[in-house]
């Protein structure tokens, strides 16, 4: 992020209790979200937050990137989906 001139903010205070996750899947999901944010953000930054929501944890990744057009939101979780014509640093992805 620093090399690209982007701010990276991680706001993840300790949770009040442990949250059970599949560590491998958690890592893959977080890295995919960060990768997508970085891929489509050219100015500004990326913010990652983790908060307790009842007995669960909620992860949020926000960026100042190109965004997702409303008509593409229903297709958001299709594997390997790329929004046509969007500016990006790279074109590969894991499809998660």
XYZ file of N, CA, C and O in Angstrom:
384
model
N 0.830 -1.190 0.000
C 0.000 0.000 0.000
C 0.874 1.253 0.000
O 0.602 2.194 -0.732
N 1.908 1.254 0.809
C 2.792 2.417 0.887
C 3.469 2.684 -0.457
O 3.547 3.838 -0.894
N 3.940 1.635 -1.122
C 4.588 1.816 -2.430
C 3.626 2.381 -3.456
O 4.031 3.072 -4.382
N 2.331 2.076 -3.322
C 1.321 2.566 -4.256
C 0.804 3.942 -3.837
O -0.048 4.501 -4.516
N 1.283 4.458 -2.715
C 0.832 5.763 -2.248
C -0.541 5.723 -1.598
O -1.232 6.732 -1.542
N -0.940 4.550 -1.100
C -2.249 4.394 -0.475
C -2.100 4.299 1.040
O -1.132 3.727 1.539
N -3.085 4.826 1.753
C -3.131 4.654 3.199
C -3.762 3.298 3.493
O -4.728 2.909 2.841
N -3.213 2.594 4.454
C -3.793 1.332 4.917
C -4.040 1.476 6.406
O -3.098 1.636 7.184
N -5.310 1.440 6.800
C -5.685 1.575 8.202
C -6.299 0.261 8.657
O -7.224 -0.245 8.025
N -5.772 -0.295 9.733
C -6.321 -1.512 10.327
C -6.835 -1.138 11.707
O -6.066 -0.717 12.570
N -8.138 -1.255 11.885
C -8.805 -0.917 13.151
C -9.408 -2.204 13.702
O -10.524 -2.572 13.360
N -8.628 -2.909 14.504
C -9.044 -4.220 14.997
C -8.680 -4.355 16.478
O -7.730 -5.058 16.823
N -9.432 -3.685 17.340
C -9.145 -3.822 18.772
C -9.446 -5.253 19.228
O -10.183 -5.983 18.554
N -8.880 -5.652 20.359
C -9.150 -7.015 20.848
C -10.649 -7.254 21.020
O -11.392 -6.377 21.466
N -11.069 -8.444 20.634
C -12.470 -8.827 20.805
C -12.688 -9.263 22.254
O -11.753 -9.728 22.913
N -13.921 -9.147 22.753
C -14.170 -9.511 24.148
C -14.064 -11.006 24.431
O -13.896 -11.409 25.579
N -14.161 -11.823 23.397
C -14.074 -13.277 23.561
C -13.548 -13.884 22.267
O -13.660 -13.281 21.196
N -12.977 -15.080 22.350
C -12.497 -15.735 21.123
C -13.645 -15.992 20.145
O -14.784 -16.213 20.552
N -13.313 -15.946 18.879
C -14.266 -16.259 17.813
C -13.679 -17.439 17.047
O -12.512 -17.416 16.650
N -14.456 -18.450 16.847
C -13.979 -19.646 16.162
C -14.103 -19.464 14.659
O -15.172 -19.118 14.154
N -12.988 -19.669 13.969
C -12.957 -19.564 12.511
C -12.125 -20.702 11.941
O -11.280 -21.275 12.628
N -12.366 -20.997 10.686
C -11.487 -21.877 9.936
C -10.314 -20.996 9.510
O -10.465 -20.118 8.655
N -9.165 -21.193 10.130
C -8.033 -20.287 9.936
C -7.632 -20.185 8.467
O -7.365 -19.084 7.969
N -7.590 -21.301 7.759
C -7.194 -21.266 6.350
C -8.201 -20.475 5.507
O -7.807 -19.673 4.654
N -9.490 -20.700 5.741
C -10.511 -19.967 4.980
C -10.500 -18.490 5.353
O -10.657 -17.621 4.492
N -10.345 -18.190 6.635
C -10.287 -16.795 7.095
C -9.148 -16.070 6.380
O -9.326 -14.978 5.849
N -7.982 -16.698 6.346
C -6.833 -16.087 5.681
C -7.126 -15.857 4.202
O -6.843 -14.791 3.662
N -7.702 -16.842 3.531
C -7.988 -16.715 2.105
C -8.988 -15.592 1.849
O -8.827 -14.798 0.918
N -10.027 -15.508 2.665
C -11.057 -14.475 2.483
C -10.480 -13.088 2.718
O -10.677 -12.171 1.914
N -9.748 -12.925 3.819
C -9.179 -11.606 4.129
C -8.200 -11.180 3.046
O -8.247 -10.044 2.559
N -7.319 -12.079 2.635
C -6.355 -11.728 1.590
C -7.048 -11.407 0.268
O -6.620 -10.513 -0.465
N -8.127 -12.125 -0.051
C -8.854 -11.847 -1.282
C -9.502 -10.465 -1.232
O -9.441 -9.701 -2.207
N -10.128 -10.132 -0.104
C -10.760 -8.815 0.029
C -9.724 -7.699 -0.074
O -9.937 -6.695 -0.757
N -8.581 -7.879 0.597
C -7.523 -6.868 0.523
C -6.946 -6.778 -0.880
O -6.671 -5.681 -1.376
N -6.765 -7.915 -1.520
C -6.248 -7.924 -2.885
C -7.179 -7.167 -3.829
O -6.736 -6.366 -4.651
N -8.483 -7.431 -3.711
C -9.445 -6.735 -4.566
C -9.454 -5.236 -4.278
O -9.520 -4.424 -5.202
N -9.386 -4.870 -3.013
C -9.360 -3.448 -2.661
C -8.125 -2.780 -3.260
O -8.209 -1.708 -3.859
N -6.977 -3.411 -3.107
C -5.747 -2.844 -3.647
C -5.784 -2.793 -5.174
O -5.366 -1.813 -5.787
N -6.320 -3.837 -5.785
C -6.359 -3.928 -7.242
C -7.149 -2.779 -7.875
O -6.829 -2.319 -8.964
N -8.191 -2.310 -7.180
C -9.089 -1.315 -7.763
C -9.026 0.049 -7.081
O -9.901 0.888 -7.303
N -8.008 0.282 -6.251
C -7.860 1.569 -5.572
C -6.578 2.230 -6.049
O -5.494 1.659 -5.914
N -6.709 3.434 -6.596
C -5.560 4.131 -7.166
C -5.206 5.398 -6.411
O -4.132 5.958 -6.608
N -6.091 5.862 -5.552
C -5.837 7.044 -4.717
C -6.654 6.882 -3.443
O -7.699 6.236 -3.436
N -6.161 7.467 -2.373
C -6.890 7.377 -1.108
C -6.362 6.244 -0.270
O -5.179 6.209 0.070
N -7.231 5.279 0.049
C -6.752 4.207 0.896
C -7.738 3.085 1.125
O -8.828 3.051 0.558
N -7.318 2.184 1.997
C -8.071 0.987 2.353
C -8.159 0.937 3.867
O -7.157 1.152 4.556
N -9.353 0.671 4.382
C -9.555 0.553 5.825
C -10.134 -0.825 6.130
O -11.113 -1.235 5.520
N -9.516 -1.499 7.081
C -9.967 -2.812 7.532
C -10.409 -2.662 8.984
O -9.645 -2.150 9.809
N -11.632 -3.087 9.284
C -12.103 -3.045 10.667
C -12.619 -4.425 11.068
O -13.142 -5.165 10.241
N -12.451 -4.732 12.340
C -13.010 -5.952 12.926
C -13.711 -5.523 14.204
O -13.129 -4.820 15.036
N -14.964 -5.928 14.339
C -15.773 -5.570 15.504
C -16.526 -6.788 15.994
O -16.909 -7.657 15.207
N -16.788 -6.806 17.296
C -17.639 -7.841 17.873
C -19.082 -7.478 17.579
O -19.496 -6.331 17.734
N -19.829 -8.459 17.121
C -21.270 -8.317 16.895
C -21.907 -9.510 17.592
O -21.936 -10.609 17.038
N -22.352 -9.290 18.811
C -22.839 -10.405 19.619
C -21.704 -11.382 19.818
O -20.565 -10.986 20.099
N -21.949 -12.676 19.622
C -20.884 -13.672 19.797
C -20.014 -13.849 18.549
O -19.159 -14.717 18.502
N -20.227 -13.018 17.551
C -19.525 -13.134 16.275
C -18.583 -11.961 16.078
O -18.616 -10.988 16.813
N -17.783 -12.048 15.046
C -16.922 -10.940 14.634
C -17.350 -10.516 13.235
O -17.736 -11.343 12.412
N -17.292 -9.223 12.984
C -17.633 -8.686 11.669
C -16.403 -8.007 11.093
O -15.825 -7.118 11.718
N -16.011 -8.441 9.914
C -14.880 -7.874 9.191
C -15.426 -6.958 8.107
O -16.323 -7.345 7.363
N -14.871 -5.760 8.025
C -15.263 -4.820 6.977
C -14.006 -4.326 6.278
O -13.033 -3.958 6.931
N -14.027 -4.347 4.953
C -12.949 -3.779 4.155
C -13.576 -2.694 3.296
O -14.483 -2.966 2.505
N -13.107 -1.474 3.485
C -13.596 -0.332 2.699
C -12.423 0.278 1.941
O -11.303 0.269 2.436
N -12.726 0.787 0.766
C -11.670 1.446 0.001
C -12.234 2.621 -0.770
O -13.446 2.810 -0.828
N -11.346 3.397 -1.334
C -11.744 4.560 -2.138
C -11.558 4.257 -3.618
O -11.297 5.149 -4.415
N -11.720 2.989 -3.967
C -11.492 2.536 -5.338
C -12.647 2.795 -6.277
O -13.541 3.603 -6.005
N -12.645 2.055 -7.368
C -13.584 2.283 -8.464
C -15.012 1.883 -8.130
O -15.942 2.305 -8.801
N -15.203 1.038 -7.127
C -16.551 0.644 -6.720
C -17.139 -0.450 -7.593
O -16.547 -0.880 -8.579
N -18.307 -0.904 -7.186
C -19.023 -1.953 -7.908
C -20.336 -1.353 -8.390
O -21.131 -0.875 -7.585
N -20.601 -1.356 -9.697
C -21.860 -0.810 -10.189
C -23.046 -1.584 -9.618
O -22.959 -2.808 -9.439
N -24.151 -0.916 -9.318
C -25.317 -1.586 -8.720
C -25.778 -2.817 -9.501
O -26.182 -3.816 -8.903
N -25.694 -2.782 -10.817
C -26.166 -3.918 -11.615
C -25.251 -5.144 -11.482
O -25.646 -6.258 -11.824
N -24.043 -4.964 -10.959
C -23.114 -6.079 -10.773
C -23.218 -6.707 -9.382
O -22.712 -7.802 -9.164
N -23.867 -6.043 -8.437
C -23.943 -6.548 -7.063
C -24.552 -7.946 -6.982
O -24.019 -8.803 -6.260
N -25.619 -8.268 -7.731
C -26.155 -9.628 -7.646
C -25.156 -10.710 -8.077
O -25.292 -11.864 -7.713
N -24.144 -10.331 -8.833
C -23.160 -11.303 -9.334
C -21.877 -11.300 -8.499
O -20.890 -11.935 -8.850
N -21.907 -10.605 -7.386
C -20.723 -10.367 -6.565
C -19.980 -11.639 -6.168
O -18.761 -11.662 -6.127
N -20.689 -12.718 -5.879
C -20.038 -13.927 -5.393
C -19.868 -15.002 -6.453
O -19.567 -16.150 -6.137
N -20.003 -14.640 -7.720
C -19.703 -15.585 -8.795
C -18.186 -15.744 -8.877
O -17.447 -14.760 -8.838
N -17.763 -16.985 -8.990
C -16.323 -17.243 -9.062
C -15.716 -16.595 -10.297
O -16.281 -16.655 -11.383
N -14.577 -15.983 -10.098
C -13.766 -15.387 -11.154
C -14.463 -14.255 -11.901
O -14.056 -13.878 -12.984
N -15.509 -13.695 -11.328
C -16.241 -12.600 -11.967
C -15.400 -11.339 -11.960
O -14.834 -10.969 -10.939
N -15.305 -10.704 -13.110
C -14.647 -9.411 -13.255
C -15.653 -8.443 -13.854
O -16.354 -8.795 -14.801
N -15.735 -7.255 -13.317
C -16.625 -6.244 -13.888
C -15.987 -5.762 -15.184
O -14.841 -5.299 -15.183
N -16.689 -5.890 -16.299
C -16.111 -5.485 -17.586
C -15.774 -3.994 -17.613
O -16.526 -3.167 -17.111
N -14.616 -3.675 -18.192
C -14.240 -2.295 -18.417
C -13.761 -1.531 -17.203
O -13.539 -0.324 -17.292
N -13.575 -2.174 -16.066
C -13.106 -1.485 -14.865
C -11.593 -1.424 -14.861
O -10.910 -2.387 -15.205
N -11.065 -0.288 -14.452
C -9.634 -0.111 -14.315
C -9.154 -0.945 -13.133
O -9.769 -0.950 -12.077
N -8.049 -1.662 -13.321
C -7.491 -2.494 -12.265
C -5.990 -2.599 -12.451
O -5.481 -2.442 -13.555
N -5.289 -2.877 -11.358
C -3.836 -3.060 -11.429
C -3.487 -4.373 -12.122
O -2.495 -4.474 -12.821
N -4.265 -5.432 -11.872
C -4.031 -6.746 -12.460
C -5.378 -7.350 -12.805
O -6.418 -6.813 -12.443
N -5.387 -8.503 -13.448
C -6.651 -9.117 -13.860
C -6.875 -10.515 -13.286
O -7.911 -11.094 -13.493
N -5.875 -11.068 -12.596
C -6.054 -12.402 -12.044
C -6.847 -12.330 -10.734
O -7.010 -11.268 -10.159
N -7.295 -13.479 -10.277
C -8.008 -13.530 -9.010
C -8.284 -14.969 -8.633
O -8.179 -15.869 -9.459
N -8.623 -15.183 -7.368
C -8.880 -16.543 -6.900
C -10.356 -16.903 -7.012
O -10.732 -18.042 -6.844
N -11.204 -15.918 -7.267
C -12.622 -16.191 -7.435
C -13.369 -16.431 -6.142
O -14.476 -16.930 -6.154
N -12.752 -16.077 -5.018
C -13.439 -16.268 -3.742
C -14.416 -15.132 -3.529
O -14.101 -13.984 -3.691
